[in-house]
PDB file of C-alpha atoms in Angstrom:
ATOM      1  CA  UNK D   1      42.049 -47.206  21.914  1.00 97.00           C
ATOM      2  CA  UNK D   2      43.833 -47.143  18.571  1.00 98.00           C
ATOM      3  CA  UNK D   3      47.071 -45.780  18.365  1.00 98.00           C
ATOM      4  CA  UNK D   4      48.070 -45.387  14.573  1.00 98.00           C
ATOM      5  CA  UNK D   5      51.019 -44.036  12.524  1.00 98.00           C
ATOM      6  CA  UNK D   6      50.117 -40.434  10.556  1.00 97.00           C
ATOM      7  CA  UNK D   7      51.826 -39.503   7.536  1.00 96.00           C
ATOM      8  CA  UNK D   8      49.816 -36.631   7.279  1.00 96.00           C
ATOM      9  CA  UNK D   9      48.933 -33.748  10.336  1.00 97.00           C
ATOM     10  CA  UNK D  10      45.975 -32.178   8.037  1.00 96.00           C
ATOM     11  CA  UNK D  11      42.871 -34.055   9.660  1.00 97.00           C
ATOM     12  CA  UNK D  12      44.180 -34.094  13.034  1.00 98.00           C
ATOM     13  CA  UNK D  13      45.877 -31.133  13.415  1.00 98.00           C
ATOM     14  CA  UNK D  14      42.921 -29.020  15.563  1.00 98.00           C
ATOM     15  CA  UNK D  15      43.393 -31.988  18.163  1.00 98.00           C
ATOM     16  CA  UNK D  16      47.020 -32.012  17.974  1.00 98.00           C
ATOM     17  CA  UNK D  17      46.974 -28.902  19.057  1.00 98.00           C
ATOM     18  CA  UNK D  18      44.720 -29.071  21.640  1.00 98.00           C
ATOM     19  CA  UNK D  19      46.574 -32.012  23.461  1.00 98.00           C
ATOM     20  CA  UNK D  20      49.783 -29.782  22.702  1.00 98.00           C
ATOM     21  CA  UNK D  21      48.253 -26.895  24.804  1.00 98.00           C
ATOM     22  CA  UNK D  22      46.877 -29.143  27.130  1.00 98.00           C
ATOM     23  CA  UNK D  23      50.044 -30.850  28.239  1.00 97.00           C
ATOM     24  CA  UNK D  24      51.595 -27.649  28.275  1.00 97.00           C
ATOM     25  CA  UNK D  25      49.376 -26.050  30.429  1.00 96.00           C
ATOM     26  CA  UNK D  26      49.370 -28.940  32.887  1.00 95.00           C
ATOM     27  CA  UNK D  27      52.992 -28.129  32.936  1.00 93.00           C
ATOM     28  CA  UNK D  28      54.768 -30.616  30.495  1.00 94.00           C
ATOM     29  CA  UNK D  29      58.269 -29.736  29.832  1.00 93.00           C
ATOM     30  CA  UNK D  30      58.240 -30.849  26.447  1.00 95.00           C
ATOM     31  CA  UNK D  31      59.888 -27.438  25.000  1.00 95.00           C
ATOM     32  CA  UNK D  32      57.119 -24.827  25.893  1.00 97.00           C
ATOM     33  CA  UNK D  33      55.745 -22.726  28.933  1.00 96.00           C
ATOM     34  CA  UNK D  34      52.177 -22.197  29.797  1.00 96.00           C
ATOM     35  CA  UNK D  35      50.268 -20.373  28.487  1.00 96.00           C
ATOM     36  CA  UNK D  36      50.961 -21.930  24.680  1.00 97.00           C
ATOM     37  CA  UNK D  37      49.014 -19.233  22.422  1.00 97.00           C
ATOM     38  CA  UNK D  38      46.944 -21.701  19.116  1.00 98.00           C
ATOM     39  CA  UNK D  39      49.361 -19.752  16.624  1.00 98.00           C
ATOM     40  CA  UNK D  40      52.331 -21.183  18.111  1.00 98.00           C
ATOM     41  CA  UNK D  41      51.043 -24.602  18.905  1.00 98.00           C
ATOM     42  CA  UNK D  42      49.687 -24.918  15.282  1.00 98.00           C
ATOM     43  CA  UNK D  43      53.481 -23.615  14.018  1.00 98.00           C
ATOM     44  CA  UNK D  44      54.991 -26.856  15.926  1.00 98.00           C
ATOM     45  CA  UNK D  45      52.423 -29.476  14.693  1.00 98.00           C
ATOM     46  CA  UNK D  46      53.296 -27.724  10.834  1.00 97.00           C
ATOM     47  CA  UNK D  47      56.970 -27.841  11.610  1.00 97.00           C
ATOM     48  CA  UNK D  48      56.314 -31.472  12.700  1.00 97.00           C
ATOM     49  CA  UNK D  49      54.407 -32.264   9.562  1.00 97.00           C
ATOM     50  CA  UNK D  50      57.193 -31.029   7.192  1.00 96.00           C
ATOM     51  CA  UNK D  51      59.514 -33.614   9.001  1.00 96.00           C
ATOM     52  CA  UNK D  52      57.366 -37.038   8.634  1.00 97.00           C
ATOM     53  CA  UNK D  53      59.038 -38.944   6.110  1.00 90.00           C
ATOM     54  CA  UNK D  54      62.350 -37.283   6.323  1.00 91.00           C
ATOM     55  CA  UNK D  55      63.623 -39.183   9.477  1.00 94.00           C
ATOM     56  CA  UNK D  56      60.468 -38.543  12.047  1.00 97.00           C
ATOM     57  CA  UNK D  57      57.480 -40.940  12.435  1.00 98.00           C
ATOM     58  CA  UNK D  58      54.194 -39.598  14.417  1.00 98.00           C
ATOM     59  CA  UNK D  59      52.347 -41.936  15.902  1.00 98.00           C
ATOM     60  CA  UNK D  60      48.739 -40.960  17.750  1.00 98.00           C
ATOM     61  CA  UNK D  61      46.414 -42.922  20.091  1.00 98.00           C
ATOM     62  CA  UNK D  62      42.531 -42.235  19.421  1.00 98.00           C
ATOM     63  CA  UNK D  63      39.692 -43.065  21.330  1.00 97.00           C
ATOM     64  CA  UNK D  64      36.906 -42.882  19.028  1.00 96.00           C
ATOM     65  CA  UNK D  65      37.391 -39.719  16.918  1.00 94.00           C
ATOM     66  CA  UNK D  66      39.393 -38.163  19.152  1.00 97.00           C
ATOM     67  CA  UNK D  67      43.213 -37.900  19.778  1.00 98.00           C
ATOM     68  CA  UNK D  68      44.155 -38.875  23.430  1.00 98.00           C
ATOM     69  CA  UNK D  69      47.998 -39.219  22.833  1.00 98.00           C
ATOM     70  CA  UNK D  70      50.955 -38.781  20.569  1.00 98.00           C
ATOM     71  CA  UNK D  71      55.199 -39.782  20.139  1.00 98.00           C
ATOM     72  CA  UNK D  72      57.705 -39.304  17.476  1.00 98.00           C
ATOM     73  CA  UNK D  73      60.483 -41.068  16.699  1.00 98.00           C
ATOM     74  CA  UNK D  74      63.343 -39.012  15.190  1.00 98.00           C
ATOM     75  CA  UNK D  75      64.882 -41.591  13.289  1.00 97.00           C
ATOM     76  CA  UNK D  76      68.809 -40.805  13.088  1.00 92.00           C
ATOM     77  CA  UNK D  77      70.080 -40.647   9.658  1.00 91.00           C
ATOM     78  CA  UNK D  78      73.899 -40.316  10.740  1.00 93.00           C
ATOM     79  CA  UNK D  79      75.711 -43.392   9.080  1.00 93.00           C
ATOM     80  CA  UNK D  80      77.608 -44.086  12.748  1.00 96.00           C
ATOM     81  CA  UNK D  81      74.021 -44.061  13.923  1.00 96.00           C
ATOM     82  CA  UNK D  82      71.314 -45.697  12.124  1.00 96.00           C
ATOM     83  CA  UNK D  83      70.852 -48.255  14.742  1.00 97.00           C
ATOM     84  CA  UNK D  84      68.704 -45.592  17.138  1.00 98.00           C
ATOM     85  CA  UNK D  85      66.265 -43.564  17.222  1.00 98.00           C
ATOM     86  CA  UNK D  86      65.175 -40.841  20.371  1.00 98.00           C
ATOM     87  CA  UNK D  87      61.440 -40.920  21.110  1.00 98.00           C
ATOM     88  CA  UNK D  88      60.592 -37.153  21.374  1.00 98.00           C
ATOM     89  CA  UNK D  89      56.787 -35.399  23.059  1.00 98.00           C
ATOM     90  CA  UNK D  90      55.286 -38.765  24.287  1.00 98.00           C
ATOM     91  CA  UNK D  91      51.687 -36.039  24.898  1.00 98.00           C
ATOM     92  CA  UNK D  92      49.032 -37.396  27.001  1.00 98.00           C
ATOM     93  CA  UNK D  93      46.033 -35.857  27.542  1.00 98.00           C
ATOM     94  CA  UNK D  94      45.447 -35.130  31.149  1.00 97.00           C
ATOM     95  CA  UNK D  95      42.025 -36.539  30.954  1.00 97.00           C
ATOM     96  CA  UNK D  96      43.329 -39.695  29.489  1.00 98.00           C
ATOM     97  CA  UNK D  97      46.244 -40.585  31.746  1.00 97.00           C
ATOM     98  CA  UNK D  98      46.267 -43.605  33.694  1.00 95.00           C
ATOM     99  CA  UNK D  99      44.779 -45.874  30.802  1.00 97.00           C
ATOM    100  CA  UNK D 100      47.569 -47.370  29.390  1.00 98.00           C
ATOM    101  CA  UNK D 101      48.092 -44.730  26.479  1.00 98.00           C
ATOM    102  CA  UNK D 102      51.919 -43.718  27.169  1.00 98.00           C
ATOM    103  CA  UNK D 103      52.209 -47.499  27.369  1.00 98.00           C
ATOM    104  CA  UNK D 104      50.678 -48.121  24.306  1.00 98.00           C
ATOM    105  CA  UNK D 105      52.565 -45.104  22.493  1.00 98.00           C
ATOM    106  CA  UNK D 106      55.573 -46.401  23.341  1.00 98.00           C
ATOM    107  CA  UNK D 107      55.214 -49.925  22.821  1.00 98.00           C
ATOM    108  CA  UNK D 108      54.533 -49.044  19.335  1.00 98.00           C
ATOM    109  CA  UNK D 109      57.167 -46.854  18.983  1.00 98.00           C
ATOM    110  CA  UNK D 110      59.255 -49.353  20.220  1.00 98.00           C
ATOM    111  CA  UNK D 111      57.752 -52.115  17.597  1.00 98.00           C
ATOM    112  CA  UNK D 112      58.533 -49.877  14.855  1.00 98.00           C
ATOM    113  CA  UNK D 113      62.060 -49.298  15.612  1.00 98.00           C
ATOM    114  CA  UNK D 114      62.601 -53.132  15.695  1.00 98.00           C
ATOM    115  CA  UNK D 115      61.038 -53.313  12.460  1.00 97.00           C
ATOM    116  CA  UNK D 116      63.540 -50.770  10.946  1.00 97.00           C
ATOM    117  CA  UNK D 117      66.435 -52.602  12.981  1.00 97.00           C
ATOM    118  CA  UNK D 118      66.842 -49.618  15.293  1.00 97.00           C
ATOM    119  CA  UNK D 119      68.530 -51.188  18.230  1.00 98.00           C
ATOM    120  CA  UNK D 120      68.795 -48.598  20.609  1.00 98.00           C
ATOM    121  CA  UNK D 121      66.269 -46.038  21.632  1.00 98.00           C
ATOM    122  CA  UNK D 122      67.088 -42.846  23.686  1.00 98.00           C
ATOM    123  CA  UNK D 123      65.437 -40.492  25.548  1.00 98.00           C
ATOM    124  CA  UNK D 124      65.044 -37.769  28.063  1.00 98.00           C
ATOM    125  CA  UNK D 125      62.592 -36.143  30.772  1.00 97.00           C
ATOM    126  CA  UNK D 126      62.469 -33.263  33.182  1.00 96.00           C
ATOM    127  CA  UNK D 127      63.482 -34.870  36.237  1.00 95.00           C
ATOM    128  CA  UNK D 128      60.840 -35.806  38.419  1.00 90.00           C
ATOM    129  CA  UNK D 129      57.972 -35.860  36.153  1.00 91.00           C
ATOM    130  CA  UNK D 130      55.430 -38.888  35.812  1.00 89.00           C
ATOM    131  CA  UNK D 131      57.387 -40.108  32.383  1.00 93.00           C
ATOM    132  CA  UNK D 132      60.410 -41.211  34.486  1.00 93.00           C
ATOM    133  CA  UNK D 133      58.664 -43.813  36.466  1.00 94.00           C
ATOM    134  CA  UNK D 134      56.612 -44.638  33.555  1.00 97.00           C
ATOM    135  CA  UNK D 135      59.961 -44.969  31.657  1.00 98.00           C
ATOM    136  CA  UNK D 136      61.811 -47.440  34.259  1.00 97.00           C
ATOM    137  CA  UNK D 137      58.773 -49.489  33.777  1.00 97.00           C
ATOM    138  CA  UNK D 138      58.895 -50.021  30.751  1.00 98.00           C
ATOM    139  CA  UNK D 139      63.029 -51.218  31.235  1.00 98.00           C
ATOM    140  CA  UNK D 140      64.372 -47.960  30.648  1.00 98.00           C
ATOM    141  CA  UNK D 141      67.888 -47.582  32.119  1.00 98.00           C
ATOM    142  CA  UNK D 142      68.844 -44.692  33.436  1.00 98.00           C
ATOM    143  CA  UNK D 143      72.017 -43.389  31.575  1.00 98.00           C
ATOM    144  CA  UNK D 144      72.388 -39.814  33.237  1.00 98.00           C
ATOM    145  CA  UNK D 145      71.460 -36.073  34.666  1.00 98.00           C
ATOM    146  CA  UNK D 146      72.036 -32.291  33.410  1.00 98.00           C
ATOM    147  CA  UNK D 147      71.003 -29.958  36.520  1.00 98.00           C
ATOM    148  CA  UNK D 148      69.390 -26.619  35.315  1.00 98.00           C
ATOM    149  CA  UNK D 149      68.563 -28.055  31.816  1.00 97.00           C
ATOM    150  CA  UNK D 150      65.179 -26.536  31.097  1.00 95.00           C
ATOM    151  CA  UNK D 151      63.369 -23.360  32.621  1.00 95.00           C
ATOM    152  CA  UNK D 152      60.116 -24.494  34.188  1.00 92.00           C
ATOM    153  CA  UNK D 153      56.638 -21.712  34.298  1.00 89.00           C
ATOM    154  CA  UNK D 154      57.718 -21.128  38.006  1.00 91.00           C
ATOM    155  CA  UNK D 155      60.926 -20.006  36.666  1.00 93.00           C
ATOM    156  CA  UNK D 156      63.016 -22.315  37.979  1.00 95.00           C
ATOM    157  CA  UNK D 157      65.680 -24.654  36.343  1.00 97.00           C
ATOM    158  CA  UNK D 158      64.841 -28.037  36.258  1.00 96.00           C
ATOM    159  CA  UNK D 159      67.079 -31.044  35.717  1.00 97.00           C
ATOM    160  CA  UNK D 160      66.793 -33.687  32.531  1.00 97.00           C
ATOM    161  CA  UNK D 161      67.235 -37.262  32.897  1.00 98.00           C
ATOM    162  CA  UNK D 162      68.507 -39.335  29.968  1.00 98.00           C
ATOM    163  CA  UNK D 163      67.025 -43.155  29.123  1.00 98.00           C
ATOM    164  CA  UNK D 164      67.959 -45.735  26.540  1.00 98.00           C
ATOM    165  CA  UNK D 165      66.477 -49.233  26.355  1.00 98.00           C
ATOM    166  CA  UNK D 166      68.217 -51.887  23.748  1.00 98.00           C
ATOM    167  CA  UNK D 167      66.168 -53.700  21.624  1.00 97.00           C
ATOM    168  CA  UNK D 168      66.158 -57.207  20.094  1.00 95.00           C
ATOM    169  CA  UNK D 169      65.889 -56.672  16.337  1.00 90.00           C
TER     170      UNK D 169
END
């Protein structure tokens, strides 16, 4: 597995927004409900694409040809906060999961915010998911809860936890 930094969406985008429908569908809270039509998938990964350079890095793990795994890094360009960043859609696909691939995602995301002296990363995830244990493995602290943050496909409201880890830069 490779995971690389894209400055351009173009020759991954049919696989970008396949994993985007298929974390969706598996029931990701990541801003989306089931079922996630091509047209608007495709509308996200072009909204994303407009972004990369202007304060958003994309960063995708491949196996082979194939995309397994995504995160951005929205990059704040607030002069009180250009020490962080907030990791946003850490995507794996379901078929990929327990390989090491969020792990690997985030570790670079991680390196490259040390690089660009971004001390402080932030986060959040529907509480309960898989991503918070992942998360407080990775030495995630735990900064915080909103109840009833995001509607879930069952209709219900769901909780969001927040995260931040500091960084040595």
């Amino acid at each position: 597995m490779d995971v690389i930094e894209i400055q351009d969406v173009s020759p991954f985008k049919t696989m970008l927004i396949q994993l985007l429908q298929n974390c969706v569908d598996d029931g990701a809270s990541i801003g989306f409900l089931p079922p996630l039509s091509e047209a608007e998938a495709e509308a996200y990964w072009l909204g994303v694409a407009n972004d990369i350079g202007d304060g958003r890095k994309l960063f995708v793990a491949c196996e082979g040809d194939a995309v397994i795994g995504t995160v951005q890094l929205a990059l704040t360009s607030k002069r009180n906060g250009c020490h962080r960043a907030e990791v946003e859609k850490l995507m794996v696909n379901t078929a990929a999961r327990g390989q090491g691939v969020g792990k690997a995602l985030m570790a670079t995301a991680e390196a490259c915010c040390q690089q660009l002296k971004r001390s402080l990363i932030v986060l959040d995830t529907r509480e309960g998911d898989v991503a918070s244990s992942l998360y407080r493995k990775l030495g995630y602290t735990e900064a915080g809860r909103i109840p009833d943050f995001a509607l879930s496909a069952s209709g219900q409201l769901d909780a969001t936890i927040f995260f931040y880890k500091q960084l040595m830069v």
